[in-house]
Short mmCIF file of C-alpha atoms in Angstrom, two decimals:
data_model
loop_
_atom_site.label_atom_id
_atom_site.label_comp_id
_atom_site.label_asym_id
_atom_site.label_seq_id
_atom_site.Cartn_x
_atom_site.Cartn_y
_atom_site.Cartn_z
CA UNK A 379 117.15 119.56 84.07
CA UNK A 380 118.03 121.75 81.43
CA UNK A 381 116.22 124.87 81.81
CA UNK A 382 113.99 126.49 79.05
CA UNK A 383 113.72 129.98 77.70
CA UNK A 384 111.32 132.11 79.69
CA UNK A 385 107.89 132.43 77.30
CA UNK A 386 105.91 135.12 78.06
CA UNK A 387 102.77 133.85 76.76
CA UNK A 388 102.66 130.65 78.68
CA UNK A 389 101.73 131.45 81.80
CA UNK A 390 101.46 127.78 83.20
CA UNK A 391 104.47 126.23 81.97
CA UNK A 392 106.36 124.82 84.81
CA UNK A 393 109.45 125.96 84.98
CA UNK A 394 108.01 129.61 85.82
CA UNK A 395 109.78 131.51 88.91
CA UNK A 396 108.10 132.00 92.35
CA UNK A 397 108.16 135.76 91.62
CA UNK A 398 107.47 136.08 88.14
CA UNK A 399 104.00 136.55 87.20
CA UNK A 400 102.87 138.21 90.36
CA UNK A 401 104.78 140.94 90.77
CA UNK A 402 104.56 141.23 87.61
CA UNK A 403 102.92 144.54 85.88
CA UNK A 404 99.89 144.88 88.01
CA UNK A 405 97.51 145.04 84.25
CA UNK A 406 98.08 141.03 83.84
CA UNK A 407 96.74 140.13 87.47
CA UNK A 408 93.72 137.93 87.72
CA UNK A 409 91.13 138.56 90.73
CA UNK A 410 92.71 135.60 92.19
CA UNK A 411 96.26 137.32 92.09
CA UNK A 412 94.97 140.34 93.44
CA UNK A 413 93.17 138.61 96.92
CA UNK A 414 96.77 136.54 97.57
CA UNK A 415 98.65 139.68 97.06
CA UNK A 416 96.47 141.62 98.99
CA UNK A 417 96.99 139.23 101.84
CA UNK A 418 101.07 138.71 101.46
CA UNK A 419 101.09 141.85 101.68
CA UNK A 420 99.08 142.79 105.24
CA UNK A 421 101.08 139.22 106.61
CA UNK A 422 104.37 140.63 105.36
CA UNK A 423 103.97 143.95 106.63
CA UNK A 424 102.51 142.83 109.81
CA UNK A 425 105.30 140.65 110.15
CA UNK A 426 104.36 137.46 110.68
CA UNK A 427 106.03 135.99 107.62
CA UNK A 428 109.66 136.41 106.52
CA UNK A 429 109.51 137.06 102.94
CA UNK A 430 112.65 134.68 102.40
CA UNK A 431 111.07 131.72 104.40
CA UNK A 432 108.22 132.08 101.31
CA UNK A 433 110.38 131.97 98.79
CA UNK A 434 112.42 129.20 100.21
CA UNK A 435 109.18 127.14 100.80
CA UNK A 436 108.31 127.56 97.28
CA UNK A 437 111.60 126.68 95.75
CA UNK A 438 112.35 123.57 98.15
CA UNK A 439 108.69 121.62 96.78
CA UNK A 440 108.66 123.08 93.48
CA UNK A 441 111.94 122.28 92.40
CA UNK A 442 114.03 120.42 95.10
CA UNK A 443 111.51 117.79 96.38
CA UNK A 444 110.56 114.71 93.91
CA UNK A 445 109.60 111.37 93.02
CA UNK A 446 113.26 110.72 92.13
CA UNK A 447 113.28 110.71 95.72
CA UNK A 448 110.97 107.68 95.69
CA UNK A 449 112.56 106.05 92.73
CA UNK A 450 116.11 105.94 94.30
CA UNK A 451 114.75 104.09 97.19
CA UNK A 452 112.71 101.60 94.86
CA UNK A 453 115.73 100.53 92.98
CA UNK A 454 117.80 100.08 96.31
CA UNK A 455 115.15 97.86 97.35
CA UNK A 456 115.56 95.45 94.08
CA UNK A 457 118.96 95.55 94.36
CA UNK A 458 119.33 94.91 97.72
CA UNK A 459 117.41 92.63 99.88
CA UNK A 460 118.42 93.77 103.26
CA UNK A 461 118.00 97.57 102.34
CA UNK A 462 114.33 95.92 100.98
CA UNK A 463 113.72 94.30 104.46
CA UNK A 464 114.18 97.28 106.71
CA UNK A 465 112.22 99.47 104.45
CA UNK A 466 108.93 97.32 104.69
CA UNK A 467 109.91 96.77 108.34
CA UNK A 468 110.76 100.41 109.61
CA UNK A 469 110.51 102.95 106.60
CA UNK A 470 111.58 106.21 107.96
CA UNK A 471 114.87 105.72 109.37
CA UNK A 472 115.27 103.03 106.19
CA UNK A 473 114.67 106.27 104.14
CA UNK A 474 117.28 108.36 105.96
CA UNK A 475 119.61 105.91 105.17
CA UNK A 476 120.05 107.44 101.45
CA UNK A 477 119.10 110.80 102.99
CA UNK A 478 115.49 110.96 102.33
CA UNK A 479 113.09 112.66 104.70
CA UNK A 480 111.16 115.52 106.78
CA UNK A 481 108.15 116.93 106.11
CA UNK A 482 105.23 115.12 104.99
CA UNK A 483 107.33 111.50 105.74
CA UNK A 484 107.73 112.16 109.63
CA UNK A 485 106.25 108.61 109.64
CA UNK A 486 106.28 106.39 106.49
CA UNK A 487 104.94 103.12 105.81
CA UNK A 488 106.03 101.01 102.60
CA UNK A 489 103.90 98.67 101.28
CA UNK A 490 105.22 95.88 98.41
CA UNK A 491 103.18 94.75 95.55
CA UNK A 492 103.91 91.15 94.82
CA UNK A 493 101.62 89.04 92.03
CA UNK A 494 98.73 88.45 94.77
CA UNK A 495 98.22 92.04 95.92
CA UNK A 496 98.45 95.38 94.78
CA UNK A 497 98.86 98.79 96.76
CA UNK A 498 97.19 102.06 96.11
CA UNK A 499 97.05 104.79 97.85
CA UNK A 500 94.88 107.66 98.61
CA UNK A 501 93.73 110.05 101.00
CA UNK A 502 90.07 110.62 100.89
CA UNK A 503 89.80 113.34 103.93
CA UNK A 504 92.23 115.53 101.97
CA UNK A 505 95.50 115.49 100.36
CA UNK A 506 98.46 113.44 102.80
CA UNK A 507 100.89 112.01 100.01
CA UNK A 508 104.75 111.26 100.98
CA UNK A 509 106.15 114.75 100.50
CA UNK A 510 109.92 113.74 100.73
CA UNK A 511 109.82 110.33 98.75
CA UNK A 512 107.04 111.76 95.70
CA UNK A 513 107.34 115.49 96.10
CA UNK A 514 103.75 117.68 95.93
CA UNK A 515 100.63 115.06 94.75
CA UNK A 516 99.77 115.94 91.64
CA UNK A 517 95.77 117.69 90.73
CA UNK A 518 94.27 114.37 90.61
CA UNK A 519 95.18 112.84 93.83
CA UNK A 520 93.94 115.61 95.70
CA UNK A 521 90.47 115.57 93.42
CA UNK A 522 87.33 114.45 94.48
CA UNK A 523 87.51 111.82 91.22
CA UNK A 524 90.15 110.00 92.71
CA UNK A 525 89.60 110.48 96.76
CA UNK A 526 85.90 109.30 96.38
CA UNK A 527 86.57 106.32 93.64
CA UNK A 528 89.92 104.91 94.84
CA UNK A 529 87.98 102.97 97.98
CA UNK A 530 84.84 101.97 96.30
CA UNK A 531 85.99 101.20 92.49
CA UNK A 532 89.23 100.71 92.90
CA UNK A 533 89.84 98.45 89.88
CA UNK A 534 87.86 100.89 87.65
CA UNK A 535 90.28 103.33 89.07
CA UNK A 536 93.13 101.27 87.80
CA UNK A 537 91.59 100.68 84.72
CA UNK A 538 91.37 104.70 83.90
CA UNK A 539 95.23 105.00 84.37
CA UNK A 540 95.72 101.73 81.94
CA UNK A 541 96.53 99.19 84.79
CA UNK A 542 94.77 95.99 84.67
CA UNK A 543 95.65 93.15 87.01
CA UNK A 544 94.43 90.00 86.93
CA UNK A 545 91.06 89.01 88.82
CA UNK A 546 93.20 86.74 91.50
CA UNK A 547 95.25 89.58 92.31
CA UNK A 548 94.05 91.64 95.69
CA UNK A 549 93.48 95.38 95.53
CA UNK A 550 94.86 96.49 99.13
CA UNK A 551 93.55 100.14 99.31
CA UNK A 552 95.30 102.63 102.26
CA UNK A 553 94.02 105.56 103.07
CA UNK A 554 95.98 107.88 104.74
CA UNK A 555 93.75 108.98 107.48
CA UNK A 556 96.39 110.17 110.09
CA UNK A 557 100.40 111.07 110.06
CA UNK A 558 101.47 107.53 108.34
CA UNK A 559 102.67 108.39 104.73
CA UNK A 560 102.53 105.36 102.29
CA UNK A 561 104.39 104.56 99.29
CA UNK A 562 104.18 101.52 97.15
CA UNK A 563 107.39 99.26 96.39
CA UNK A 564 105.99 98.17 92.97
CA UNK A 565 107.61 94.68 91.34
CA UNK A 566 110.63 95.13 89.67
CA UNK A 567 110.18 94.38 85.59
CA UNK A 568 111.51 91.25 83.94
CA UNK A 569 114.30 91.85 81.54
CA UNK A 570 116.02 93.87 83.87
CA UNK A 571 118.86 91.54 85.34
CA UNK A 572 121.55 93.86 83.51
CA UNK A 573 120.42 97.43 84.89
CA UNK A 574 122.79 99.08 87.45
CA UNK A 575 120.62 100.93 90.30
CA UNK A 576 120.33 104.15 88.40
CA UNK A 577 118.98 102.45 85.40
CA UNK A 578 116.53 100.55 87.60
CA UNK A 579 115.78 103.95 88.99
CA UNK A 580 114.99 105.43 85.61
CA UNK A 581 111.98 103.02 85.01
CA UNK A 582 110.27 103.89 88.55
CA UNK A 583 107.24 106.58 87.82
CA UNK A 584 105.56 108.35 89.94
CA UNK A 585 102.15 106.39 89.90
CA UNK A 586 103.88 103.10 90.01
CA UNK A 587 104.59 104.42 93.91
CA UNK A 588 101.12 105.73 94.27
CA UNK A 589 100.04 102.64 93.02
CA UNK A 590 98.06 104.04 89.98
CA UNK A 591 100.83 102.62 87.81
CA UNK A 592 103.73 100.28 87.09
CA UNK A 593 107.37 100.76 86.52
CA UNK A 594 108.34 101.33 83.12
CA UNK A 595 109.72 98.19 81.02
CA UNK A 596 113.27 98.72 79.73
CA UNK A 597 112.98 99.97 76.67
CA UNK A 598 109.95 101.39 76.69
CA UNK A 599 111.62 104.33 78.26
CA UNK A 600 109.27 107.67 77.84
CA UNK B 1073 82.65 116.86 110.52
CA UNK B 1074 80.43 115.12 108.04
CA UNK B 1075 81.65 117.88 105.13
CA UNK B 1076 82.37 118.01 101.70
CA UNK B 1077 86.22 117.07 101.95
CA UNK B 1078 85.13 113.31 103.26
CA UNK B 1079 84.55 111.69 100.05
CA UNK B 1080 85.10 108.28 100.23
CA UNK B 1081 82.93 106.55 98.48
CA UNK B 1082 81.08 109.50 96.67
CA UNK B 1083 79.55 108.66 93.24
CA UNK B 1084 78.99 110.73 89.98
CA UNK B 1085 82.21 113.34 90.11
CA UNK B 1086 83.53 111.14 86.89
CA UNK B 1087 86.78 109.88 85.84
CA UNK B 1088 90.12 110.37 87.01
CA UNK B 1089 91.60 113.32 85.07
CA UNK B 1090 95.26 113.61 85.21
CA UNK B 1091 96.55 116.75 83.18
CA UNK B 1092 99.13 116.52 80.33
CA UNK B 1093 101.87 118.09 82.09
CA UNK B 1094 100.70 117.79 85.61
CA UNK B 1095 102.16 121.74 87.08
CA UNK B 1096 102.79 121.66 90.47
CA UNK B 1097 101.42 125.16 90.22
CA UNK B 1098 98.76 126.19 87.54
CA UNK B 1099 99.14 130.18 88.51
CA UNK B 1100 101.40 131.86 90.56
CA UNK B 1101 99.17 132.79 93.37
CA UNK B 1102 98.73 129.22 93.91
CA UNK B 1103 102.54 129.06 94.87
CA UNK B 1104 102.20 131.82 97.23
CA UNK B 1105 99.12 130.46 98.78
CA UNK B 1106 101.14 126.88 99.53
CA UNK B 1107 103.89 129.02 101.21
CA UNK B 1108 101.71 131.23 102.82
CA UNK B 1109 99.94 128.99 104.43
CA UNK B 1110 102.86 126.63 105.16
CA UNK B 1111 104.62 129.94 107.04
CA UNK B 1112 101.51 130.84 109.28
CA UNK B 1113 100.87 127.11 109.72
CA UNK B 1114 103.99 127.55 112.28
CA UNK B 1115 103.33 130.99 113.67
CA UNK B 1116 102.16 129.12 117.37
CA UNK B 1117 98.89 130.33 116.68
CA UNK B 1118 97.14 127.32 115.08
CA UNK B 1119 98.37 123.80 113.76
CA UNK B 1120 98.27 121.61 110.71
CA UNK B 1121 94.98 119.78 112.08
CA UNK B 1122 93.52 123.20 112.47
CA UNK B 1123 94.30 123.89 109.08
CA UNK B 1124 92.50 120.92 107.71
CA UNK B 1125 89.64 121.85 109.84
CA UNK B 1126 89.28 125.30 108.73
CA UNK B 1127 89.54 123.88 104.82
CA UNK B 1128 86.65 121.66 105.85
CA UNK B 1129 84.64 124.38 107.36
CA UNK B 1130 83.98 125.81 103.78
CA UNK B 1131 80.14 124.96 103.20
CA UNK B 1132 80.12 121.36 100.96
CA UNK B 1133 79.16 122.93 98.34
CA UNK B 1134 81.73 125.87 98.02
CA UNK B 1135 84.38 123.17 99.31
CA UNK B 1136 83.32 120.79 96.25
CA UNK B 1137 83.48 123.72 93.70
CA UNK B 1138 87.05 125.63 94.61
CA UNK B 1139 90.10 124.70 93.69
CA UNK B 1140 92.66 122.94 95.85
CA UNK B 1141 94.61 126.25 96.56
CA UNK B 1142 91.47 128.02 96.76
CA UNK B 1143 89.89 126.00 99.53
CA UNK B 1144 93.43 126.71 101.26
CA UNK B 1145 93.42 130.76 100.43
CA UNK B 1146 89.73 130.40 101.83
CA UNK B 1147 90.72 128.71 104.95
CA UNK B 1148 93.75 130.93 105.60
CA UNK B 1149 91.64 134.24 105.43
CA UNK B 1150 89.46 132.97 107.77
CA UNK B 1151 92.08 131.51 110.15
CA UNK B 1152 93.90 135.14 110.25
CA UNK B 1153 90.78 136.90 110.56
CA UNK B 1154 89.21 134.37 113.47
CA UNK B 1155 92.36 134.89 115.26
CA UNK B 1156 92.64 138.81 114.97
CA UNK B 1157 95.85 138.74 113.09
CA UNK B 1158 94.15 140.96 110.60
CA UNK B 1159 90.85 142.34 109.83
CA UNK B 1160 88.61 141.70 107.07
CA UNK B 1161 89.04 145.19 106.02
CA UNK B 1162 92.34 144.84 106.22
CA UNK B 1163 92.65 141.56 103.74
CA UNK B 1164 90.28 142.68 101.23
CA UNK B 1165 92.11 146.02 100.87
CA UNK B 1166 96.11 144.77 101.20
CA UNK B 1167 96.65 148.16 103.27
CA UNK B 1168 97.25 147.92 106.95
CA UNK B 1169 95.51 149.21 109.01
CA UNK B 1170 95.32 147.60 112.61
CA UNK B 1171 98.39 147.17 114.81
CA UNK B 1172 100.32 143.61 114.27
CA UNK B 1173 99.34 140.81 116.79
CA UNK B 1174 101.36 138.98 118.77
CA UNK B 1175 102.29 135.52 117.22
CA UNK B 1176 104.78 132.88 118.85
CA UNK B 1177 107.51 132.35 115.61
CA UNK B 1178 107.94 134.05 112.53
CA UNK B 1179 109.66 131.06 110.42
CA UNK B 1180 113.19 132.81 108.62
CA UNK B 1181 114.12 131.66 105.45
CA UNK B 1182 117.35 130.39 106.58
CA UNK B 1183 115.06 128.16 109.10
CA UNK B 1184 112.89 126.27 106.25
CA UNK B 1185 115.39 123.70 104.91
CA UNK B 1186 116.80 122.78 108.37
CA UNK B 1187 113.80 122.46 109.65
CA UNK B 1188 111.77 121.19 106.91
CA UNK B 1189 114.35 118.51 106.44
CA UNK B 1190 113.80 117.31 109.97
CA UNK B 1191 109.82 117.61 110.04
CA UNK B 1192 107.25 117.54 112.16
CA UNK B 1193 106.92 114.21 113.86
CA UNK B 1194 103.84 113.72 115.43
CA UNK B 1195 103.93 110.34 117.85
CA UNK B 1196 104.02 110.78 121.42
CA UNK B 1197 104.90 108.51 124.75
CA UNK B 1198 101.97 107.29 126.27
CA UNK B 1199 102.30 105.25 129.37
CA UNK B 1200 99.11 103.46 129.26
CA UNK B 1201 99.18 100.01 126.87
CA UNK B 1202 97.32 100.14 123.34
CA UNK B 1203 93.37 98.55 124.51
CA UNK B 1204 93.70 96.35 121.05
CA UNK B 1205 96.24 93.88 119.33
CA UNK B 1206 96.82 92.79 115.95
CA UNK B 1207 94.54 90.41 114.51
CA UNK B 1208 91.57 91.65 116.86
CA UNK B 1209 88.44 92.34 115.15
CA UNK B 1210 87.01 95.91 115.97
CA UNK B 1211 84.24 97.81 114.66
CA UNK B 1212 84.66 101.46 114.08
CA UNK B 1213 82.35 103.62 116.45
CA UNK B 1214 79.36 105.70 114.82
CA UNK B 1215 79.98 109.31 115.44
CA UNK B 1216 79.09 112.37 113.79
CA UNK B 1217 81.45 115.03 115.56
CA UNK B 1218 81.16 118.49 114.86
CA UNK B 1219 84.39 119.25 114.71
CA UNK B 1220 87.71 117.89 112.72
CA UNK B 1221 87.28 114.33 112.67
CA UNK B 1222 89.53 111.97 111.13
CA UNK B 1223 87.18 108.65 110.97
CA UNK B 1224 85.88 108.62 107.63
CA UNK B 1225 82.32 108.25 107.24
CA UNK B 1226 82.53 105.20 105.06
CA UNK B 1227 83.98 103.19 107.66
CA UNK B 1228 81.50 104.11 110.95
CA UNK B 1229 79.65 100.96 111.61
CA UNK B 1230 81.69 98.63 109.80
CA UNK B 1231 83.65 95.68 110.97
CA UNK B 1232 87.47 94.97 110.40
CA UNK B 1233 90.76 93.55 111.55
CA UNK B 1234 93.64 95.56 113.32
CA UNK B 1235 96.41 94.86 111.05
CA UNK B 1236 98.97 96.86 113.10
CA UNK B 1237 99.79 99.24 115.94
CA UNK B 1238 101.72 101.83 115.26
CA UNK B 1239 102.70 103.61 118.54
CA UNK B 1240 100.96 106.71 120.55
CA UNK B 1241 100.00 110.18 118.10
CA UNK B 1242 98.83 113.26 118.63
CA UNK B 1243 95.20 113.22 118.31
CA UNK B 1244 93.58 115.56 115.85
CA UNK B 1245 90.33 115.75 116.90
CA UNK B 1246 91.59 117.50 119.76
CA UNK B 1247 94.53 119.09 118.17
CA UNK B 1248 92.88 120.84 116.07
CA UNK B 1249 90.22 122.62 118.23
CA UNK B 1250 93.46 123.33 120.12
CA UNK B 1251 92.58 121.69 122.82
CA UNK B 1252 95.60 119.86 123.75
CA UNK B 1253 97.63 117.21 121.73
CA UNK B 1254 96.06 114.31 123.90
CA UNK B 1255 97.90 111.59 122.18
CA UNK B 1256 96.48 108.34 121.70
CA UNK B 1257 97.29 104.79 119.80
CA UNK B 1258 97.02 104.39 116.29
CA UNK B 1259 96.08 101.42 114.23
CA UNK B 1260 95.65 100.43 111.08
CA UNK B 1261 92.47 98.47 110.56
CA UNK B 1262 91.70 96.55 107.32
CA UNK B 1263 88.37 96.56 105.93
CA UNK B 1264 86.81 93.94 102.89
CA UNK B 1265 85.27 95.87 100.09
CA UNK B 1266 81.90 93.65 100.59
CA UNK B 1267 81.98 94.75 104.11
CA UNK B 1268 82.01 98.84 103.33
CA UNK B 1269 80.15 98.54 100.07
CA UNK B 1270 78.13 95.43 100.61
CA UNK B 1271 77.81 92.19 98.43
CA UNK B 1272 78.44 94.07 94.96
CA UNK B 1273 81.49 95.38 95.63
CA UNK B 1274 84.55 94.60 93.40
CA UNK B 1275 86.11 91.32 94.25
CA UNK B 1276 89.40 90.74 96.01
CA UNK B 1277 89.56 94.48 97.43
CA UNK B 1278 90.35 95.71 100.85
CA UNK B 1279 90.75 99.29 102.31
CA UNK B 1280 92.98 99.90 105.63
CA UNK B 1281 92.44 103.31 108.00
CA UNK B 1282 94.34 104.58 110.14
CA UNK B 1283 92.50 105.12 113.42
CA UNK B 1284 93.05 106.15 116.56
CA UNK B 1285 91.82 103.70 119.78
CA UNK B 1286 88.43 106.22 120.38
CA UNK B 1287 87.58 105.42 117.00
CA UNK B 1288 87.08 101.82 117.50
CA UNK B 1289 85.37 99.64 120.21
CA UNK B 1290 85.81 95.78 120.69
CA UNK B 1291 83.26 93.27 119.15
CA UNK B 1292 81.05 91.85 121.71
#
């Protein structure tokens, strides 16, 4: 990803560095950048945190760790039925297999959508999501919208993201309550019979492995 | 602990609100809170179920109100404090003023991808057999611990189906009061949506948990 000139005035854009704005000039700090400074600073000096380890932590899951992740071992699955059979069967060392893995996917379970059920997943105690496949969950997954509604409502659920299924199709609904990390192995699109593995990769979101979407139709590329 | 992070089921919060460009971070204290709290999270003096504890400690309604990384800033003050690794005082001001206290690791940069990479995996040999099989039906015990707990509420009571066993895990309710890893089995137990949220509950939906084996008893 190309990346974009630094601006200033946009404090939230995405791209920004892990050092940038708070150690910045000290007259653009909000109250909140004051208190995590404030305590950096007494576990820094006290020594129970390598500034480097930070800063590595940061980089790896804000820029390293994705859903491409995921996507790569979604479009291995359609184009492979063996790779597709050990995944459902035995996800994590299926996983390692194209060098996917560690934190947050110690233990990961991959459910398939096929036309008579659907996977979604959520975590309504707090925030588990499959770090190495998806990357960090975004806002909503971790909000109390989603981690109340997803078990009681979760067709209205769907609905709000624009996915409606038909009435004969089951909603299977896992919540992540311990160390098992779930992601969904959504249908592969019609039309797609020419695609090469990357180009089947290209059409797997993010919320089509949550479950909160489907795979992009070819295209229909965003 | 029946607190405000166990929301299944809740009603009235609203829609689903994804943002436009979905940051990973919307400020950058939020990034140093995440590695913050992932560095002292393997210092030896507390543990990831600890960690969720402490975040559910927050009173419901402060927990409902705070951001995600605030909840976590929240949680790690009080973690360093409760464990002497720094004083109130000391947080509040950012100046040091109490001698360091001992902790078992300090995690080195050159550590995080190696080790990070690997994980954390939590199962662990047991050499009794799992009490339950696939297919059984169960019913998921009443209890109100309180302490870290992870049986949601909206399951306690209710009837379902073991739909697999996964193997022997460290057990957080214990874990996280540090207590002892105490590993027991874990199943996944599927749940209809008439039998958590009763006859008008959307058709053709089912919810699994993961729960451990004190979580569930047999059906008479």
């Amino acid at each position: 990803m190309a990346h974009e000139p630094h601006d200033p005035q946009n404090h939230d854009h995405p791209h920004d560095h892990p050092h940038d704005h708070a150690h910045g000039s000290g007259s653009e700090l909000s109250p909140m950048d004051l208190r995590v400074r404030a305590l950096e600073s007494i576990l820094v000096e006290k020594g129970y945190v390598d500034p480097a380890a930070l800063d590595a932590l940061i980089e790896t899951y804000e820029t390293k760790v994705g859903p491409h992740n995921g996507a790569r071992a979604v479009a291995r699955a359609w184009v492979d039925p063996a790779f597709r059979d050990r995944l459902l069967a035995d996800a994590t060392p299926t996983l390692r297999e194209i060098g996917v893995g560690g934190r947050g996917g110690e233990h990961m379970v991959v459910v398939e959508n096929t036309p008579d059920a659907h996977n979604l997943v959520v975590c309504t105690l707090c925030s588990c999501y499959p770090w190495p496949v998806l990357g960090l969950p975004p806002v909503w997954y971790k909000s109390p919208p989603y981690r109340a509604r997803a078990v009681i409502e979760p067709r209205a659920v769907l609905a709000e993201f624009g996915v409606t299924l038909p009435g004969s199709t089951r909603i299977r609904v896992w919540d992540s309550t311990a160390e098992l990390r779930y992601m969904v192995l959504p249908m592969r699109p019609s039309g797609t019979e020419d695609l090469d593995e990357a180009g089947l990769a290209a059409l797997v979101t993010r919320d089509s492995m949550i479950g909160t979407g489907l795979p992009r139709h070819p295209g229909a590329r965003a | 602990m029946n607190g405000g992070q166990d929301l299944g089921g809740m009603q009235g919060f609203g829609p689903v609100a994804p943002e436009p460009n979905e940051p990973r971070f919307h400020a950058a204290w939020e990034k140093r809170v995440f590695g913050l709290a992932m560095a002292m999270g393997l210092s030896g003096r507390w543990n990831l179920d600890a960690s969720r504890a402490a975040r559910e400690a927050l009173p419901p309604g402060e927990y409902l109100t705070s951001s995600y990384y605030a909840i976590w800033l929240k949680a790690l003050e009080r973690q360093v404090t409760a464990h002497g690794l720094a004083t109130r005082e000391e947080i509040a001001s950012g100046t040091v003023s109490a001698p360091a206290a001992p902790v078992t690791r300090v995690l080195k940069g050159a550590e995080v991808e190696p080790l990070f990479d690997r994980g954390f995996p939590s199962d662990r040999p047991l050499d009794v057999p799992a009490r339950f099989a696939v297919g059984e039906r169960v019913r998921a015990r009443i209890i109100n611990p309180p302490g870290h707990t992870r049986l949601p509420r909206y399951v306690r009571g209710r009837t379902g189906t073991v739909e697999s066993v996964h193997g022997s895990f460290v057990f957080p309710d214990s874990n996280a009061c540090l207590a002892g890893e105490a590993p027991q089995w874990l199943y996944t137990v599927r749940f209809s949506g008439a039998e958590l949220w009763g006859e008008a509950a959307e058709p053709g939906h089912a919810v699994s948990v993961n729960a451990f084996e004190s979580y569930l008893e047999p059906l008479a």
